[in-house]
Amino acid sequence: MFHGFLVFFFLLFSTSKANDGDAMLMLAKSIHPLPPSWSNKSSVGMCANWEGVSCDSSQRVFWIELRKLGLSGTLPLEIGNLSELSYLDLQGNYLSGDLRPLVNLSKLETVLIDSNRFTSIPSNFFQGLAALKYFRISNNSYLSPWNLPATLAKCTRLFSFAAESSNMIGPLPDIFSSLPNLAYLELGYNSLSGPLPKSLAISSLKTLEVNDQEMGLTGTIDVIASMRHLTEVWLQGNNFTGPIPDLSNCKNIYDLRLADNHLTGLVPASLFSLPKLFLLAYQNNKLQGPAPVLPGSIIYDNLENNFCADTGVPCDRQVSIMLQIAGALGYPELLSDNWHGNDACKWGFVACDTQKRNIIMVNFSGQHFVGTISPAFANLTFLKRLYLNDNNLTGPIPDSLTSLKQLELMDVSNNN
C-alpha cells in the first residue's frame, strides 16, 4: 500500500511538473519577441535559464516577471494551470486579447497586468484567488466594459486594488466589509456610477481614488466621515451632492480632492484642524457661506463656488439665516443654484420689501425638498408669508415660529 502511495505521489509530481512545462511552452509560443533566454520549442531548462521565471525545489513555477519587455501577443489558457504561481508581473507591455480565468491559482498573491492592451476580463476572473493581495490592471483602455464583481469579496487578503483607466462601469458592489485588509483602492478615470457603498464606512482603506468618472458617481460623500484610516481621498470629477461632512475623525488625511462636483453647504470648520492636511481642492462646486480662510500650511483651491463674498468677508445677516434654513433641508442644489452673492433680496424663492430690504416672503412651494423646518425662520422678523407646501418635509413645526408677529400666512400642506 505504501509503495502504491509513492507511485501515485511520483505520478502526481511528474504530471504537475509537466503541466507547468506545457503551460510555459504555450506562453512562450504566444508572446513575441521571445525573451532571449526563452525557447518556444522546449521548456527544458525553464527553471534554471528563462529570464523572469523562478521555480521552487520541486521545479514548480511560482514566479513570472516579464515587466516592460515590449512584449506583444496573448495569454494562453494554459497559464491557468500554473497552480503554484504566486507572482505574475506582465505590466508595461503590449499584450492583447482576452484575459484568462485563473480559478485554479489558489496561491496567487500578486497580479500586475497594468499598461497593456487586453480586450476583455472574464466575469469569473477573481474566482478561487483566495490568496490575492495585490492586483493592478490600470491603463488597459482597450478592455470591454466590465463591472467590479461581487466575487471579489472572497479575496479576503486583498491589500491593494488598482484599475484606473480600465473601462470599468456600473455601480460599486457593497462588498468592502468583507475585505478587512484592503488599504488601497484606485479606480479613477472609468465610467462608474451610483453611490459610494455604505460598507466603505467600516473598511480599512487608506487611499480611496474614484476620481474623474465619465458617468459620474452620485449621492453624498457622508461615508468618508467614518473612514478613520484615510490618508488620500480623490473624489473629484463626479456628480456628488450634499454638504462636505465633518471629517474630524479622519485625522490622517493629507490629500483631499473634492473638485468638480455638485457639493453644497458650508465648508466645515473641521477641515481647518486636520493635523496632516496638506492639499485641499474643492473648486468648481456649489459651496456656500463665507469663503474660508485656511491655514498657510494647506495648499488649496476654492475658485468657482457660490460663496457669499470674498475670502475673509462675512456673510450678511439675512444670508446667514437663509443658509441655516437651507441646512435643515440638506442644502439642496436648487437653492445653491439660485442663491448667489451677499444680498438675499436678490435670491430666488425670496421677496423683500423695497425700502428696508427685509425678507417678507419665502416660497419653497412644490420644490420636493426633504428635511425639516428650521427654527431659524424665527429670525426673519419681518416675514409675512411662508410657503412650504407640497414638499417632503418631516418633523414638527418649530415653536419659535410663533414669535413672528408679522406672519400673515404659512402653508405647510402636503408634507410628511
Phi, psi and omega in degrees: 000316178298320178299319179296322179295318179298318178298316180298315180298318180297317179295320179296316179298315181295319180295316180297317178297318179294320178299319177298316179298317179296317181295317180292326177293320177295323176296317179298325180283346186261348183242155177203149356292148181292130175308141188307326184272358182269164174227141175255016178248330182207143178266003178300130180087005183297323182288328184267328193241337187284127178301132175079008180243130176233144181236158176274186183293344178264012180064029175262136182287124176237355185215125173230119181228104182234049186285133171052051177252007180068029185281138170246177179110196185231170175263131180282156176303327186295346179297337176287357179266357182278075193290348176262000184295130177241344185219123179228114182234108179237017189291151175075035176239200179235031181293144186223189179081193184279138166289149185258146174300141181240037191295340181268358188265070185288349179256002184289119182256328186229127175230111180241099184233023181288161178058056173228198182229036179298150186250343177202153176234125184293150182295337180260021186302321185269000181294128177084358181273065187293336183264359188300128178242320185234125179222127177226124176227018182299157177057049170236072189286351179274354181298140170296152180307135181216153179259150170292114189284146177295338179295346176299337180301338180278352176272068192290347178268000185303130182247322183218131180226119182232123180217045178290146177049052182232016176064034175284139183231175171080182179283158174280130178292150183273071189241003194284345173290343179268000183239070188293342182261356184291119182246337185228120179231112185236104186231024183294160174060050175232205179232043178291154179217174179084184185274168170289129183299143181295331183292348174300333184299331182251019178276172177253023185299135170260320179243126175234108180238105176231034187284157170055059176269130183299317177283321178095117171293150187232179180086190181272171176250023184303329187298332184291341179296338181263358185266083191289343183270355186300138171240328185225122184230113178244103179242007185294155176073043178226199179237036179294145181233176179084180184278163171288125183286168174290117184253025184295340177275351183261066190285353182260358181294128173242344183222110184233114184239113184237010187295160172059051173231203178234037183290142182233179177087187183275152172285118186292142180297338181299335178297327186286343184252007176292118192294335185251000184296126182241321182233127181226122180233117176223027178290162178058048170237201180231038182292150189234182179081196179288142175290119188288152172258113184263158177302150182296344180283350184255126172275123184215161177223119182238021183293159173057056169235189182247040178297151186289332183201181179294163181305131178090350180264126182286159176282149173301153183303313182293326176297315180297321178296314181296328177290326173297319178297317178297325180299324178292343178260006182080022181052069181301141179299326180301320179291318179298323179295334185251002181241099181234145175085186188249022178232102183297338180291346177263005184271159173287156178070010184228143172228143181237160171287151189284340186265304186264357176060039175262142178291124179244347179213138170233125184236098176255021185301130171064032182259002179062029178290148174243166181116208185234168176276122185283137172298343181296342175305329182295342179276352174272077193293346179257009183296130180249325183225133182225114182250111178238012186290158175058050173232198178235044182283149180231174177084183184278165169275121185301136178299332184298339181293343178292347179278355181281092188289339181262001182293122181257328185213133173222120182247114178240023183291156176059054172232193181249000000 
